[in-house]
C-alpha positions as a printed Julia matrix, in Angstrom:
516×3 Matrix{Float64}:
 30.2     9.48   -82.74
 32.41    8.5    -85.75
 31.8     4.9    -87.02
 35.27    3.96   -86.53
 35.02    5.24   -82.86
 31.84    3.52   -82.43
 33.05   -0.08   -83.66
 36.44    0.34   -81.85
 34.09    1.1    -78.4
 32.21   -1.67   -79.17
 34.63   -3.89   -79.69
 36.72   -3.18   -76.56
 33.43   -3.45   -74.52
 32.2    -6.82   -75.99
 35.68   -8.29   -75.74
 36.07   -7.09   -72.01
 32.3    -8.39   -71.62
 33.37  -11.41   -73.17
 36.97  -12.09   -70.89
 34.99  -11.56   -68.03
 32.43  -14.15   -69.04
 35.31  -16.72   -69.91
 36.84  -16.31   -66.61
 33.47  -16.63   -64.99
 32.25  -19.24   -67.44
 35.31  -21.76   -66.58
 34.6   -21.33   -62.68
 30.59  -21.7    -63.42
 31.19  -25.0    -65.5
 33.3   -26.67   -62.94
 30.84  -25.9    -59.92
 28.03  -26.74   -61.71
 29.59  -30.3    -62.69
 30.6   -30.48   -58.97
 27.51  -29.49   -57.56
 25.14  -31.39   -60.16
 27.46  -34.76   -60.61
 28.35  -36.09   -64.24
 24.63  -37.69   -64.81
 22.6   -34.55   -64.1
 25.02  -32.37   -65.35
 24.95  -34.44   -68.76
 20.91  -34.27   -68.76
 20.49  -30.3    -68.21
 22.48  -30.2    -71.63
 20.67  -32.8    -73.12
 17.1   -31.41   -71.69
 17.97  -27.91   -72.67
 18.75  -29.3    -76.25
 15.04  -29.82   -76.65
 14.14  -26.1    -76.6
 16.95  -25.32   -78.91
 14.65  -24.45   -82.05
 12.93  -22.05   -80.32
 16.47  -20.66   -79.12
 17.8   -20.84   -82.19
 15.0   -19.62   -84.59
 14.9   -16.61   -81.58
 18.38  -15.99   -82.86
 17.58  -16.08   -86.5
 14.59  -13.45   -85.87
 16.73  -11.18   -83.56
 19.26  -11.39   -86.71
 16.72  -10.48   -89.27
 15.35   -7.79   -87.41
 18.59   -5.85   -86.4
 19.59   -6.46   -90.26
 16.41   -4.63   -91.46
 16.88   -1.84   -88.74
 20.25   -1.27   -89.77
 19.69   -1.28   -93.5
 17.29    1.19   -93.24
 19.36    3.52   -90.87
 22.0     3.02   -93.77
 19.38    3.51   -96.64
 18.46    6.59   -94.77
 22.13    7.87   -94.55
 22.28    7.59   -98.3
 19.27    9.81   -98.95
 20.4    12.24   -96.01
 16.67   11.82   -94.37
 17.01   10.75   -90.92
 13.2    11.16   -90.16
 12.44    8.79   -92.9
 14.57    6.31   -91.21
 13.25    6.52   -88.2
  9.59    6.13   -89.39
 11.17    2.89   -91.54
 12.62    1.61   -88.37
  9.54    2.06   -86.51
  7.64   -0.01   -89.36
  9.88   -2.76   -88.8
  9.64   -2.75   -85.41
  5.91   -2.57   -84.75
  5.83   -5.47   -87.28
  8.43   -7.26   -85.51
  6.81   -6.78   -82.04
  3.61   -8.67   -83.85
  5.73  -11.6    -85.16
  7.63  -11.93   -82.25
  4.35  -12.24   -79.95
  2.48  -14.65   -82.35
  5.41  -16.97   -82.96
  6.19  -18.19   -79.34
  3.01  -18.93   -78.75
  2.54  -21.23   -81.62
  5.88  -23.11   -80.95
  5.16  -23.41   -77.65
  1.63  -25.2    -78.55
  3.7   -27.41   -80.89
  6.81  -27.75   -79.38
  5.8   -28.66   -75.57
  3.99  -31.88   -75.46
  6.61  -33.13   -78.44
  9.23  -32.2    -75.59
  7.6   -34.13   -72.86
  7.03  -37.2    -74.94
 10.6   -37.23   -75.77
 11.74  -37.08   -71.92
  9.48  -39.77   -71.3
  9.64  -42.03   -74.27
 12.84  -41.35   -76.12
 15.93  -40.02   -74.4
 18.09  -42.09   -72.16
 16.91  -40.5    -68.88
 16.9   -42.36   -65.27
 13.15  -42.99   -64.12
 14.4   -41.18   -60.94
 14.7   -38.08   -62.8
 11.87  -37.95   -65.21
  9.72  -35.53   -62.98
 12.83  -33.28   -62.33
 13.88  -33.29   -66.37
 10.05  -32.35   -67.01
 10.58  -29.5    -64.63
 13.47  -28.64   -66.42
 11.93  -28.55   -69.62
  9.38  -26.16   -68.14
 11.7   -23.65   -66.87
 13.95  -23.58   -70.21
 10.55  -23.02   -72.41
  9.44  -20.32   -70.14
 12.98  -18.56   -70.45
 13.12  -18.95   -74.24
  9.01  -17.46   -74.72
  9.9   -14.49   -72.93
 13.55  -14.13   -74.72
 11.41  -14.43   -78.2
  8.96  -11.88   -76.95
 11.46   -9.21   -76.4
 13.64   -9.48   -79.09
 12.48   -6.42   -81.13
 13.82   -4.3    -78.2
 17.17   -6.11   -77.84
 17.78   -6.0    -81.48
 17.62   -2.16   -81.64
 20.43   -2.08   -79.1
 22.58   -4.23   -81.7
 21.37   -2.29   -84.97
 22.0     1.33   -83.05
 25.29    0.03   -81.85
 24.66    0.63   -78.55
 26.35   -2.48   -77.55
 28.5    -0.94   -74.86
 25.17   -0.68   -72.81
 24.63   -4.24   -73.06
 28.02   -5.36   -71.75
 26.83   -3.69   -68.11
 23.96   -6.22   -68.08
 26.22   -8.97   -68.84
 28.71   -8.2    -66.28
 25.96   -8.14   -63.63
 24.53  -11.46   -64.75
 27.73  -13.18   -64.76
 28.9   -11.79   -61.28
 25.41  -13.05   -60.1
 25.93  -16.4    -61.75
 29.07  -16.95   -59.95
 28.08  -15.92   -56.23
 24.82  -18.55   -56.8
 27.19  -21.47   -58.31
 29.95  -20.9    -55.59
 27.16  -20.93   -52.86
 25.54  -24.37   -53.96
 28.99  -26.17   -54.45
 29.65  -25.55   -51.09
 26.01  -26.27   -50.16
 25.48  -30.29   -50.61
 21.98  -31.05   -52.23
 19.98  -31.97   -55.19
 20.5   -28.81   -57.4
 19.47  -29.84   -60.85
 16.32  -27.95   -60.54
 17.47  -24.99   -58.84
 20.01  -24.31   -61.01
 17.65  -24.11   -64.09
 15.33  -21.85   -62.2
 18.12  -19.33   -61.62
 19.32  -19.5    -65.25
 15.78  -19.13   -66.24
 15.49  -15.78   -64.04
 19.33  -14.49   -64.96
 17.72  -14.88   -68.72
 14.15  -13.09   -68.31
 14.93   -9.83   -65.93
 17.82   -8.47   -67.94
 15.66   -8.7    -71.13
 12.69   -7.17   -69.32
 15.02   -4.06   -68.14
 16.44   -3.97   -71.5
 12.96   -3.78   -73.24
 12.1    -0.89   -70.83
 15.15    0.88   -71.55
 14.62    0.92   -74.98
 11.45    2.54   -75.06
 12.99    5.2    -73.11
 16.38    5.38   -75.16
 14.99    5.07   -78.83
 12.01    6.56   -80.52
 11.97    3.72   -83.14
 10.96    1.77   -80.32
  7.45    3.22   -80.28
  4.82    0.58   -81.12
  2.22    2.04   -83.85
 -0.82   -0.34   -84.91
 -0.77    1.02   -88.12
  2.53   -0.53   -88.85
  1.77   -3.68   -86.72
  0.78   -5.59   -90.17
  2.43   -4.4    -93.44
  2.2    -7.48   -95.97
  4.96   -6.2    -98.23
  7.58   -5.76   -95.17
  6.33   -9.21   -93.81
  6.97  -10.78   -97.26
 10.16   -9.25   -96.95
 11.31  -10.28   -93.78
 10.0   -13.94   -94.08
 12.24  -14.66   -97.14
 15.02  -13.36   -95.64
 14.61  -15.33   -92.27
 13.05  -18.41   -94.37
 16.42  -18.69   -96.13
 18.46  -18.31   -93.31
 16.31  -21.18   -91.3
 18.09  -23.46   -94.07
 21.28  -23.03   -92.64
 20.35  -22.31   -89.03
 18.56  -25.34   -89.05
 21.5   -27.25   -90.44
 23.26  -25.84   -87.42
 20.49  -26.62   -85.02
 20.25  -30.47   -86.46
 24.14  -30.8    -86.4
 24.48  -29.88   -82.75
 21.47  -31.16   -80.91
 21.52  -34.49   -83.39
 24.8   -35.16   -82.45
 23.79  -34.72   -78.76
 20.83  -37.07   -79.3
 23.18  -39.43   -81.24
 25.86  -39.42   -78.81
 22.98  -40.18   -76.31
 21.8   -43.05   -78.07
 25.24  -44.71   -78.9
 27.44  -43.9    -75.79
 24.93  -42.78   -72.84
 24.66  -39.46   -70.63
 28.51  -39.78   -69.53
 29.6   -38.98   -72.85
 27.07  -36.16   -73.32
 28.79  -34.63   -70.12
 32.22  -35.19   -71.87
 30.54  -33.25   -75.02
 29.17  -30.64   -72.53
 32.31  -30.23   -71.22
 33.97  -29.5    -74.71
 31.22  -27.16   -75.9
 31.54  -25.12   -72.63
 35.17  -24.63   -73.26
 35.22  -23.94   -76.6
 31.75  -21.9    -76.26
 34.02  -19.63   -74.14
 36.61  -19.02   -76.34
 34.35  -18.66   -79.38
 32.3   -16.19   -77.52
 35.4   -13.66   -77.67
 35.04  -14.24   -81.37
 31.55  -13.93   -81.63
 31.17  -10.84   -79.68
 33.74   -8.97   -81.86
 32.01   -9.92   -84.73
 28.85   -8.87   -83.1
 30.41   -5.04   -82.78
 31.17   -5.49   -86.46
 27.9    -6.76   -87.75
 25.48   -3.54   -87.6
 28.11   -1.5    -89.19
 28.61   -3.94   -92.17
 24.86   -3.92   -92.4
 24.66   -0.25   -92.34
 27.57    0.53   -94.97
 25.96   -2.14   -97.31
 22.71   -0.32   -97.2
 24.59    2.9    -97.55
 26.08    1.79  -100.91
 29.6     1.6    -99.62
 30.25   -1.57  -100.89
 34.19   -1.49  -100.44
 33.91   -0.28   -96.8
 31.6    -3.71   -96.02
 33.98   -5.7    -97.82
 36.91   -4.32   -95.66
 34.91   -4.92   -92.47
 33.99   -8.14   -93.29
 37.5    -9.31   -93.94
 38.6    -7.63   -90.77
 35.93   -9.21   -88.82
 37.26  -12.69   -90.23
 40.83  -11.39   -89.22
 40.25  -10.2    -86.02
 37.65  -12.7    -85.14
 40.28  -15.91   -85.76
 42.98  -13.81   -83.79
 40.81  -13.49   -80.72
 40.29  -17.24   -80.53
 43.94  -18.35   -81.29
 45.07  -16.15   -78.6
 43.68  -18.49   -76.22
 43.24  -21.81   -78.1
 46.77  -21.94   -78.97
 48.36  -22.17   -75.25
 45.0   -23.81   -74.45
 45.29  -26.54   -76.81
 48.98  -27.37   -75.72
 48.0   -27.63   -72.05
 44.59  -28.62   -72.32
 44.79  -31.81   -70.29
 46.4   -30.0    -67.2
 43.74  -27.46   -67.64
 40.95  -29.73   -67.4
 42.24  -31.5    -64.42
 43.01  -28.35   -62.54
 39.41  -27.09   -63.72
 37.24  -30.1    -62.8
 39.47  -31.9    -60.93
 38.45  -35.5    -62.5
 36.94  -34.61   -65.9
 34.76  -37.04   -67.97
 36.27  -39.47   -70.13
 36.87  -38.63   -73.73
 36.47  -34.53   -72.5
 39.99  -33.86   -73.61
 40.02  -35.28   -77.23
 36.36  -34.1    -77.77
 37.77  -30.38   -76.75
 40.25  -30.66   -79.24
 38.32  -31.47   -82.02
 35.71  -28.81   -81.37
 38.13  -26.52   -81.15
 39.3   -27.17   -84.32
 35.85  -27.34   -86.13
 35.16  -23.56   -84.61
 38.32  -21.96   -85.73
 37.6   -23.65   -89.26
 34.32  -22.04   -88.99
 35.28  -18.68   -87.79
 37.79  -18.07   -90.24
 35.33  -17.14   -92.67
 32.54  -15.54   -90.44
 32.75  -12.2    -91.99
 31.5   -13.74   -95.3
 28.23  -14.61   -93.42
 27.68  -11.16   -92.2
 28.02   -9.67   -95.42
 25.9   -11.93   -97.47
 23.33  -11.63   -94.93
 23.97   -7.92   -94.88
 23.13   -8.05   -98.85
 19.78   -9.84   -98.1
 20.39  -12.38  -100.81
 20.79  -15.24   -98.77
 18.57  -18.18  -100.99
 21.32  -19.85  -102.74
 24.16  -19.01   -99.86
 21.79  -20.67   -97.72
 20.51  -23.54   -99.51
 24.38  -24.45  -100.28
 25.72  -24.15   -96.69
 22.76  -25.73   -95.13
 23.29  -28.65   -97.39
 26.61  -29.09   -96.3
 26.04  -28.67   -93.13
 23.81  -31.53   -92.94
 26.11  -33.78   -94.05
 27.61  -33.8    -90.33
 24.76  -36.22   -89.0
 24.86  -39.08   -91.74
 28.84  -38.81   -91.31
 28.67  -38.97   -87.34
 26.1   -41.66   -87.48
 27.6   -43.84   -89.94
 31.12  -43.52   -87.79
 29.5   -44.34   -84.93
 27.39  -47.31   -86.19
 30.68  -48.48   -87.76
 31.97  -48.77   -84.04
 34.84  -45.97   -84.68
 34.7   -44.51   -81.61
 33.37  -40.98   -80.0
 36.43  -39.29   -81.76
 34.99  -40.14   -84.88
 31.79  -38.0    -84.37
 33.97  -35.1    -84.22
 35.9   -35.9    -87.32
 32.62  -35.73   -89.22
 31.8   -32.58   -87.5
 35.25  -30.94   -88.68
 34.98  -32.11   -92.25
 31.31  -31.04   -92.81
 32.82  -27.65   -91.65
 35.63  -27.44   -93.98
 33.2   -28.06   -96.9
 30.96  -25.44   -95.85
 33.45  -23.08   -95.54
 34.77  -23.69   -99.06
 31.25  -23.05  -100.05
 30.6   -20.09   -98.13
 33.84  -18.41   -99.86
 32.93  -18.99  -103.17
 29.47  -17.97  -103.03
 30.61  -14.95  -101.23
 32.3   -14.0   -103.78
 29.46  -14.36  -106.49
 27.08  -12.36  -104.01
 29.08   -9.42  -102.58
 32.5    -9.71  -104.32
 34.65  -10.83  -101.64
 37.98  -12.21  -102.81
 38.92  -15.69  -102.33
 42.78  -14.83  -102.69
 42.61  -11.89  -100.53
 41.12  -14.74   -98.06
 43.35  -17.24   -98.37
 46.53  -15.38   -98.34
 46.03  -12.58   -96.24
 43.79  -14.74   -93.35
 44.13  -18.13   -93.55
 47.64  -18.8    -94.43
 49.42  -16.29   -92.39
 46.9   -17.6    -89.04
 48.39  -21.52   -89.93
 51.81  -20.14   -90.02
 51.12  -17.96   -86.67
 49.67  -21.01   -84.99
 52.18  -23.5    -86.2
 55.37  -21.04   -84.89
 53.53  -19.96   -81.4
 52.48  -23.73   -80.54
 56.16  -24.97   -81.48
 57.51  -22.23   -78.81
 54.44  -22.96   -76.71
 55.9   -26.63   -76.64
 59.15  -26.01   -75.4
 58.33  -25.61   -71.48
 56.8   -29.39   -71.67
 60.42  -30.42   -72.69
 61.81  -29.47   -68.84
 59.14  -28.67   -66.86
 56.57  -31.04   -65.03
 52.68  -30.64   -65.55
 50.97  -28.02   -63.58
 49.74  -24.38   -62.81
 53.31  -23.01   -63.41
 53.62  -24.9    -66.56
 50.37  -23.71   -67.65
 51.16  -20.13   -67.26
 54.88  -20.19   -68.74
 53.16  -22.03   -71.79
 50.89  -19.15   -72.05
 53.13  -16.12   -71.58
 55.73  -17.97   -74.21
 52.66  -18.33   -76.84
 51.62  -14.68   -76.24
 54.99  -13.01   -76.53
 55.62  -14.55   -79.86
 51.55  -14.19   -80.78
 51.62  -10.61   -80.46
 54.27   -9.24   -82.44
 53.94  -12.02   -85.18
 50.41  -11.15   -85.37
 51.24   -7.4    -86.21
 53.64   -8.2    -88.93
 51.83  -11.01   -90.61
 47.83  -10.31   -90.05
 47.27   -6.64   -90.18
 47.66   -4.04   -93.21
 49.37   -0.85   -92.96
 45.66    0.91   -92.4
 44.78   -1.36   -89.46
 48.13   -0.69   -88.16
 48.1     3.08   -88.6
 44.42    2.79   -86.65
 45.62    0.78   -83.8
 48.92    3.1    -83.23
 46.04    6.37   -83.58
 43.84    4.86   -80.89
 47.21    3.94   -78.71
 48.45    7.37   -78.75
 45.2     9.02   -78.2
 44.81    7.12   -74.96
 48.19    7.85   -73.84
 48.16   11.51   -74.29
 44.6    11.39   -72.76
 46.16    9.88   -69.67
 48.92   12.55   -69.29
């Protein structure tokens, strides 16, 4: 399969998966809130955040492992020696298995007692919920542990661009989750621990299946004791992961630090509002993130093969298509957000609407230059980039703390997050130009400004139904149709270049001919 066809297939698969997950996630979020109640719902999000470092490190290691796999494939492609690429990947795989077995054991030994202490002594948790909160924490730790051990297998799917198969597992787990949550919302009871146990099960079983399938499907997934420790490769991976940890830890401290800050200043009820905000925007941004996941291994492979022009082009396309995929849903959603939350949750928590708007804007700013992150990580030259990126992101916490301490209210915390993200993206664009030669002018004039104009124009048209229709489901549908009717043609003329238009026309033409 050609690289372009593989990318196209992966985009279709991941986008379909994300649309399905988006629909399921909206129902699941509502049902979870209804089944647990506002306080328990906020506590589940807060306690889950205590293992955020493990989940975060898991993601960092997975990204690094996948990057080195894909780079080895690209390097072998440039040298026209597939056997060398196979052995190179196998060396990285064996080393990754060793690393991903040792690290989670160490993290659990350190993090588990700290988490228990925080639940007992630091966080604002009702006394009647202390024991259940500890059990929830144990379940989340188990899920994180198994997930981290099995990362080397999952990363091979991404590096080899077998993303479409992962979509199947996502469809199945999303469907099962909907069935379970529909059951509990119609069955009164204390479901806090059961919800977390079910989530743990859905996280562990698919990863085990993926690991077994990986061994059968990929010859690279053959553990070799002689490759299980390679100091030179370990140093290479450790430096890459270590510098990425700086930027990643900044994200972690931003997200979880803000969650704890809100808990201390405003209590669990406002944590629930933040949880709703993160759920809504997480589902919307997952569309962009899944699409970017389809681009990432191809960008890394092109870089490994020395095809820099193709690498940069794909990175810009990932910025463009990721941003468009978010705006497609966020423009009508932002216009009808109060109505959507009422239809979804019936009685949404206070501040949920405003926090959703603020988080939405922050994520749009972030995804406008997400391709720059992929390109820099593909190069492996991440030291300066992550140092600057992490420092700018860390501004979120002092800014948010200052705003809360001065009594500026909950929304000022969201404003601090947006300000820090704007600074972060500006630094990202400047450094990616220096490291991989990505043009800041092209990004500004071919991606950012057209998307701003697109958002304003479609938003203005989408506002028109509010002038003559009462709020409700019908107006949400009409607003969405008006926005999309303007969004699709304007995206075609404003955002896509000639090659991208020709590629899309060719794919549609082939699909049409295939149906005749």
